[in-house]
mmCIF file of C-alpha atoms in Angstrom:
data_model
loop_
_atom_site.group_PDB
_atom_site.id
_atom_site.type_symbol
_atom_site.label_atom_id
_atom_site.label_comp_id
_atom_site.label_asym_id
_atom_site.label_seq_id
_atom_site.Cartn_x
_atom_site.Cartn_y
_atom_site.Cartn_z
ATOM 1 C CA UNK A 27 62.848 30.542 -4.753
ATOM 2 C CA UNK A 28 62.603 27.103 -2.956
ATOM 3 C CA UNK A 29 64.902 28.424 -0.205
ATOM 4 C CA UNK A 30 62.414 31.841 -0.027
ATOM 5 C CA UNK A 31 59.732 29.637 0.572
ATOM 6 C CA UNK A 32 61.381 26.809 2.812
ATOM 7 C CA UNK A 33 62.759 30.319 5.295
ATOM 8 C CA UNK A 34 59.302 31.773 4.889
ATOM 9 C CA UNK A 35 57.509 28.807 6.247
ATOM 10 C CA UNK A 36 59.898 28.249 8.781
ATOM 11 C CA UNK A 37 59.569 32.044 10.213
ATOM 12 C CA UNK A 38 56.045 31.016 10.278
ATOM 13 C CA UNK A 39 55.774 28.367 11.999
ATOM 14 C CA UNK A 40 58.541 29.875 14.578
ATOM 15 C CA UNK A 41 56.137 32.988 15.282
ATOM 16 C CA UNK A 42 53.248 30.954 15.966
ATOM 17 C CA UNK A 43 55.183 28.793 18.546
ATOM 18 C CA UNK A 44 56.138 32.470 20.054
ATOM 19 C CA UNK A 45 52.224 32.873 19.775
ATOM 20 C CA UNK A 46 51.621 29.187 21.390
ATOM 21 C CA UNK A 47 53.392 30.157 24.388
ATOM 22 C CA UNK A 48 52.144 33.779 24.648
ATOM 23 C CA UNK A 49 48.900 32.586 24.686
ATOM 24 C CA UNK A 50 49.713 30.093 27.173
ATOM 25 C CA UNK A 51 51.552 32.692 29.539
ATOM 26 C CA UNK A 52 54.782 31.316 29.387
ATOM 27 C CA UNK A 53 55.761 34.554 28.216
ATOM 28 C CA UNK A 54 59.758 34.577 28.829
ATOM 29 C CA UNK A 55 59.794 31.529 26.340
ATOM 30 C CA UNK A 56 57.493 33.327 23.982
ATOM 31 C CA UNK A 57 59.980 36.626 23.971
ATOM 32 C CA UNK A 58 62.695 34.015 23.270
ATOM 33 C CA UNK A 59 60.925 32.299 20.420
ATOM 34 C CA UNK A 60 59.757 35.949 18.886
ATOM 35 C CA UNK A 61 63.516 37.547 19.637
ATOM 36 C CA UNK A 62 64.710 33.813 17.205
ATOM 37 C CA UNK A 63 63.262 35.714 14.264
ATOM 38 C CA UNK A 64 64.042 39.165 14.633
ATOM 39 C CA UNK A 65 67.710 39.114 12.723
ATOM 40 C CA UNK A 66 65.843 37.615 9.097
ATOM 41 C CA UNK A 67 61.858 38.053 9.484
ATOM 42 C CA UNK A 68 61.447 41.912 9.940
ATOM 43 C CA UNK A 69 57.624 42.282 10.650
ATOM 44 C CA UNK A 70 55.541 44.781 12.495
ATOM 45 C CA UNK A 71 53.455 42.002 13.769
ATOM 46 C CA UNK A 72 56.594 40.147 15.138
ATOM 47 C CA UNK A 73 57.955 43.356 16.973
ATOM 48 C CA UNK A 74 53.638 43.844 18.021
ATOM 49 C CA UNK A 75 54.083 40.402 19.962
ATOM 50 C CA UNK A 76 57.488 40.654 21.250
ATOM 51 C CA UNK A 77 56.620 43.678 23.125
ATOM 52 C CA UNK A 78 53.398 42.134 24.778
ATOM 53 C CA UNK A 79 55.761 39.712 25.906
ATOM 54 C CA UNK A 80 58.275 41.998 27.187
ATOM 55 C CA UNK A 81 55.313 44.007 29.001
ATOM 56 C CA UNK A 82 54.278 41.567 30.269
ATOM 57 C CA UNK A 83 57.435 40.208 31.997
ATOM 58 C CA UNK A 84 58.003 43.578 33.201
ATOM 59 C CA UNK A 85 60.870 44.560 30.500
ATOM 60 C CA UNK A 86 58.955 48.095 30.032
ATOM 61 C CA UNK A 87 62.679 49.170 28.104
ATOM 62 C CA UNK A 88 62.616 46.284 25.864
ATOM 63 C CA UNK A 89 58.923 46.457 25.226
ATOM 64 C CA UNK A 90 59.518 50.133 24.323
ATOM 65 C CA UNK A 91 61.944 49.120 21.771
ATOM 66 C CA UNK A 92 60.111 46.680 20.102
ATOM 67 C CA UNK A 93 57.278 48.490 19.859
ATOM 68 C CA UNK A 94 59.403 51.194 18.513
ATOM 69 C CA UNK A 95 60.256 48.498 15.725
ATOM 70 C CA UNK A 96 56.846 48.293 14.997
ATOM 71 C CA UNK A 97 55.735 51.694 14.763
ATOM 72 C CA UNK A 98 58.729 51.966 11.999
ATOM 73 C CA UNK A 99 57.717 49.754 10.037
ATOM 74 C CA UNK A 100 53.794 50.332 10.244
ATOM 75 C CA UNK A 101 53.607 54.159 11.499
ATOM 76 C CA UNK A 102 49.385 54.222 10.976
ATOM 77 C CA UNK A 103 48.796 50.653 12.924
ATOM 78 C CA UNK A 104 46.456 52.109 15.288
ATOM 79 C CA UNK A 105 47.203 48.711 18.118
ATOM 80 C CA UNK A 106 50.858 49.280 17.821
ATOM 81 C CA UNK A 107 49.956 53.346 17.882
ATOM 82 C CA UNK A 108 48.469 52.805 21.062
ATOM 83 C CA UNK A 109 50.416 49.979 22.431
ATOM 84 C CA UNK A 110 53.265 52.491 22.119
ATOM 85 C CA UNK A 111 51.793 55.485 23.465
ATOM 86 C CA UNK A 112 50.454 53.353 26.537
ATOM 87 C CA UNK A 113 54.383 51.918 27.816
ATOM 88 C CA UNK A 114 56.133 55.297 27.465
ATOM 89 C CA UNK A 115 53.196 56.581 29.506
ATOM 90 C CA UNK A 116 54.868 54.551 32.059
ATOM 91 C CA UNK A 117 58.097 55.245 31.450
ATOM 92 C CA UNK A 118 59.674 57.353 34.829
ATOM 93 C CA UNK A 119 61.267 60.409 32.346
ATOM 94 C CA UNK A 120 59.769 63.067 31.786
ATOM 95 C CA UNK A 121 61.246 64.556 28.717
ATOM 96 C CA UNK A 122 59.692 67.698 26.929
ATOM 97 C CA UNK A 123 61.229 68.712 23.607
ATOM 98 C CA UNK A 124 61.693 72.508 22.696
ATOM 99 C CA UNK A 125 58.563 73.780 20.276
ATOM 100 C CA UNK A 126 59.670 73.797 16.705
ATOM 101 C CA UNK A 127 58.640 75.773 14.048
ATOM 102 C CA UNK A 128 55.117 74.907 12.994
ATOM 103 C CA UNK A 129 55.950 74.371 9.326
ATOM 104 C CA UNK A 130 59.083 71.596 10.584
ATOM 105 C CA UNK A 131 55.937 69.981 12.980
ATOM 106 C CA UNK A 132 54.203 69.445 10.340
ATOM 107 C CA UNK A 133 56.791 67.760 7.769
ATOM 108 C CA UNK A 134 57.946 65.748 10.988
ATOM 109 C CA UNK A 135 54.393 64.343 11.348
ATOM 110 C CA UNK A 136 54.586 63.544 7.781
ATOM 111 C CA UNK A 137 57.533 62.377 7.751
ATOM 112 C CA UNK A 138 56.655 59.793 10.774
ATOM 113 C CA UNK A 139 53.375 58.500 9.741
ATOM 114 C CA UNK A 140 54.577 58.042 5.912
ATOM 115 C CA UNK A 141 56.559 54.378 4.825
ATOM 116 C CA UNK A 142 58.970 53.964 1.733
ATOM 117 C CA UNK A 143 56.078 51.994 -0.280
ATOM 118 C CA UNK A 144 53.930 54.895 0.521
ATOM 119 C CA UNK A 145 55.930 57.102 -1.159
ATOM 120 C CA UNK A 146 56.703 55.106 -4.458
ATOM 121 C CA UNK A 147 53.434 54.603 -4.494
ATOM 122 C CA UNK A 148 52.554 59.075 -4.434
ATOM 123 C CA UNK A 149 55.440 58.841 -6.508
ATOM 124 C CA UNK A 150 54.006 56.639 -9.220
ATOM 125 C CA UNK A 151 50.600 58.324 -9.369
ATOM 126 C CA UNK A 152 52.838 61.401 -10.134
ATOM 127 C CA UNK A 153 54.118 60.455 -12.833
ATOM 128 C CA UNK A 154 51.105 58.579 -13.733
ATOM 129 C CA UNK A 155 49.293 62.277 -13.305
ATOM 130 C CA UNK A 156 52.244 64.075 -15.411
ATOM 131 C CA UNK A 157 51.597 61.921 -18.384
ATOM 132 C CA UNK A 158 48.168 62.487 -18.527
ATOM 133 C CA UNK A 159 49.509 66.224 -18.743
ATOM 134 C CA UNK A 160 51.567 65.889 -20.860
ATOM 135 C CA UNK A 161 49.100 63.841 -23.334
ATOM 136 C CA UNK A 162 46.141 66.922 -22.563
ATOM 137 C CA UNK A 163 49.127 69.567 -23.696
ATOM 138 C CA UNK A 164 49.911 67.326 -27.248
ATOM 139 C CA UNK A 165 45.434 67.340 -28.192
ATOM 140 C CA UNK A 166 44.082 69.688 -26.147
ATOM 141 C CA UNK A 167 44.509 73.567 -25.814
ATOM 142 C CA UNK A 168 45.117 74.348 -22.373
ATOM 143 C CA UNK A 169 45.102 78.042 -21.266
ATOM 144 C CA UNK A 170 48.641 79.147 -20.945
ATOM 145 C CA UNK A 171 47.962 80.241 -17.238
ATOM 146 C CA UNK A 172 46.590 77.630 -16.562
ATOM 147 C CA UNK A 173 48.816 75.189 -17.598
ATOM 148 C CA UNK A 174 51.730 76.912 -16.000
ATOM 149 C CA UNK A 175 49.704 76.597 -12.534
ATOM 150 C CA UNK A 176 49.579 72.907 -13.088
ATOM 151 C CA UNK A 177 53.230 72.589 -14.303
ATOM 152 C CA UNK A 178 54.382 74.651 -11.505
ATOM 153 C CA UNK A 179 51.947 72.598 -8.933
ATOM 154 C CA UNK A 180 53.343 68.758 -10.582
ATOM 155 C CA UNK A 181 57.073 70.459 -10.669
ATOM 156 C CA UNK A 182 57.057 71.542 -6.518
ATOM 157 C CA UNK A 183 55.215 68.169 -5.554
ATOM 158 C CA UNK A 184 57.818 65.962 -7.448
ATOM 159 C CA UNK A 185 60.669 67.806 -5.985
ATOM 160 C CA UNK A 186 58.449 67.601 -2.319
ATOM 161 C CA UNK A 187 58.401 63.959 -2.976
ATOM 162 C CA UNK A 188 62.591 63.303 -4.160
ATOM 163 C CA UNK A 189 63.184 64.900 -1.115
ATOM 164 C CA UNK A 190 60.855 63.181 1.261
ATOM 165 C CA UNK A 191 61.793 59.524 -0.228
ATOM 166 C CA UNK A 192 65.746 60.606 0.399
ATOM 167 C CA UNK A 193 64.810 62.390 3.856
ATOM 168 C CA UNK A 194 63.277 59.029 4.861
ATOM 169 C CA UNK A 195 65.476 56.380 3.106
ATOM 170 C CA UNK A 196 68.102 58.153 5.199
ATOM 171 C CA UNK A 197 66.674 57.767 8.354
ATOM 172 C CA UNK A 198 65.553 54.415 7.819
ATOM 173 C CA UNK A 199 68.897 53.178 7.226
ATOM 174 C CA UNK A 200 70.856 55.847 9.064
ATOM 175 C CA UNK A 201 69.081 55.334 12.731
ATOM 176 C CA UNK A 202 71.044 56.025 15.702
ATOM 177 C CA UNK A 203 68.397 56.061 18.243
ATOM 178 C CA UNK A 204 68.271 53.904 21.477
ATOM 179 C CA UNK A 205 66.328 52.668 24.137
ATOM 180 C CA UNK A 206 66.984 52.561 27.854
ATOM 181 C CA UNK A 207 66.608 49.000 28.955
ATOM 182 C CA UNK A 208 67.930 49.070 32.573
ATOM 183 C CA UNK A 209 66.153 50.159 35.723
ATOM 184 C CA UNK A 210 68.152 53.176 36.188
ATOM 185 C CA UNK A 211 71.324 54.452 34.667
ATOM 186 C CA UNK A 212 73.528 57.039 35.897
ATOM 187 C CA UNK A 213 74.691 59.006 32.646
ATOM 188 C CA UNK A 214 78.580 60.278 32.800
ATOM 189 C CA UNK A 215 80.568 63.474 31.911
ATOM 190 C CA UNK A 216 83.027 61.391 30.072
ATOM 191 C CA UNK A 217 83.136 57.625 29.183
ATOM 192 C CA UNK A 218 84.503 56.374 32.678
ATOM 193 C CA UNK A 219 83.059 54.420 35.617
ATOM 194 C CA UNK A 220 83.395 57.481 38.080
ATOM 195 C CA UNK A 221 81.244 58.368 40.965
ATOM 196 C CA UNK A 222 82.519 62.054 40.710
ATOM 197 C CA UNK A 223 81.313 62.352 36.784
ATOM 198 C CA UNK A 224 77.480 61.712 36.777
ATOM 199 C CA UNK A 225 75.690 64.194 35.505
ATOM 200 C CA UNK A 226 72.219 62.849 35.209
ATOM 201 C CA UNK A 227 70.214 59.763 35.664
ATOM 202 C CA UNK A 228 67.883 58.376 33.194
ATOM 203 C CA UNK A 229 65.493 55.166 33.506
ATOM 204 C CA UNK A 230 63.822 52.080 31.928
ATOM 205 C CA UNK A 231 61.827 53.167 28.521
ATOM 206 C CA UNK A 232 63.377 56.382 27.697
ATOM 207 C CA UNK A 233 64.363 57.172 23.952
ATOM 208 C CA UNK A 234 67.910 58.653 22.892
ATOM 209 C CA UNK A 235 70.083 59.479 19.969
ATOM 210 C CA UNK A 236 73.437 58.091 20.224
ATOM 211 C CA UNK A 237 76.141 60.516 18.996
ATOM 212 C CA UNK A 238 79.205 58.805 19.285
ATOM 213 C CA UNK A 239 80.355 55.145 20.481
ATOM 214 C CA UNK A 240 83.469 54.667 22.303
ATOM 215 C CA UNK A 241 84.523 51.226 23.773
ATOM 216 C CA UNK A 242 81.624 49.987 25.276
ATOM 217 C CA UNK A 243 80.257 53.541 26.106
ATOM 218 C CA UNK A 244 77.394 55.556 23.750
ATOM 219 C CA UNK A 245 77.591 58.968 24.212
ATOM 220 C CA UNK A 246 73.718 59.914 23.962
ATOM 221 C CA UNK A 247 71.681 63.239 23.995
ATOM 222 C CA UNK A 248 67.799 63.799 24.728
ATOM 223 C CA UNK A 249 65.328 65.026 23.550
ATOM 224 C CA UNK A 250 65.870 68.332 26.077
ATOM 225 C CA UNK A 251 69.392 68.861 24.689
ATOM 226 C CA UNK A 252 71.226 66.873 27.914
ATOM 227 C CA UNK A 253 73.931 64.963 27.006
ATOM 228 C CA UNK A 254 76.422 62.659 28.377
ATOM 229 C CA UNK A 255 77.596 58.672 28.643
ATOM 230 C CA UNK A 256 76.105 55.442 29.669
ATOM 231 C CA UNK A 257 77.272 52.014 28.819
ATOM 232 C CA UNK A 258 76.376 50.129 26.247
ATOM 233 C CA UNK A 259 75.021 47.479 28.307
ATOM 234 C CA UNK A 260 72.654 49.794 29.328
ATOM 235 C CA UNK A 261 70.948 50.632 25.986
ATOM 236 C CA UNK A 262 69.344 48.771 22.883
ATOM 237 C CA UNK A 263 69.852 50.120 19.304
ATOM 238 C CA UNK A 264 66.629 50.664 17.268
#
């Protein structure tokens, strides 16, 4: 407990050093100071700063990823919200997804704007919800109609909910997205410094998911279904 505290205070007092020198627009040092933290103090407000600095330095990739950080962690932040949809703005790619089935839109959006603790907390209340249920059933005579309704209603949500909570643990601790933090990047047919074998070019800011690693290559596809390989260098893991 000691240690908790003694590596809690000292995060502390490290982020509002960062903050010292961001306010003070020595903004390179404050990125340093913020990026210090970012392997032990996981915080959207840490991840909210970094990428101000980053912005403002003119690192629009790495200010994209860290605000990427953010938004993962707190999805309904409205400053991060638009923080985030203000740098891809400016980010050079273009890159429109196919249109997916309403229904999948809309568990997506759920999916996205939903956290872990919110769903142990849905969780709880459902089970908090089928106790009172199943107390009403024991004293009370519920019609059998409905009380197969609200059975069959407390039954889909709970099974809505198990899957949701594995859905997301998974890609919380599964992610295999990136970020584009160089200028411009020539992606490759195959994982080899060729001029022949470039396929496409992508630049500074835009989001991938990596689909395979090879010695110092990722081998990434977009959101438009093209695919191919850029260094390693190149990118930075969310």
């Amino acid at each position: 407990m000691l240690l908790s505290i003694v590596v809690t205070q000292s995060s502390d007092s490290l982020f509002q050093l960062g903050n010292t020198y961001y306010e003070n627009e020595q903004y390179e040092t404050a990125a340093r100071t913020y990026e210090q933290l970012e392997n032990d103090y996981s915080h959207e407000y840490l991840y909210l700063n970094l990428g101000n600095s980053y912005y403002r330095m003119g690192e629009l990739g790495n200010a994209v990823w860290s605000y990427e950080k953010a938004y993962s962690i707190a999805p309904r932040d409205q400053d991060i919200i638009y923080n985030l949809n203000f740098v891809r703005s400016q980010v050079r790619d273009r890159i429109i997804p196919p249109d997916n089935f309403f229904i999948f839109s809309l568990y997506t959006a759920f999916l996205d704007k939903t956290t872990i603790l919110d769903i142990s907390v849905l969780g709880g209340l459902l089970f908090l919800i089928i106790s009172i249920t199943y107390l009403m059933n024991s004293y009370l005579l519920i019609p059998e109609k409905l009380n197969s309704i609200i059975n069959s209603t407390l039954i889909f949500t709970l099974v809505f909910l198990i899957w949701v909570s594995v859905d997301k643990y998974w890609k919380f601790t599964d992610i295999n997205e990136a970020i584009v933090i160089s200028t411009s990047v020539d992606v490759r047919s195959a994982p080899i410094q060729r001029g022949e074998n470039v396929v496409f070019r992508v630049h500074e800011g835009t989001k991938a998911q990596i689909t395979a690693v090879e010695s110092g290559w990722y081998e990434i596809i977009l959101l438009d279904g093209k695919k191919g390989w850029l260094s390693t260098q190149d990118m930075r893991k969310l």
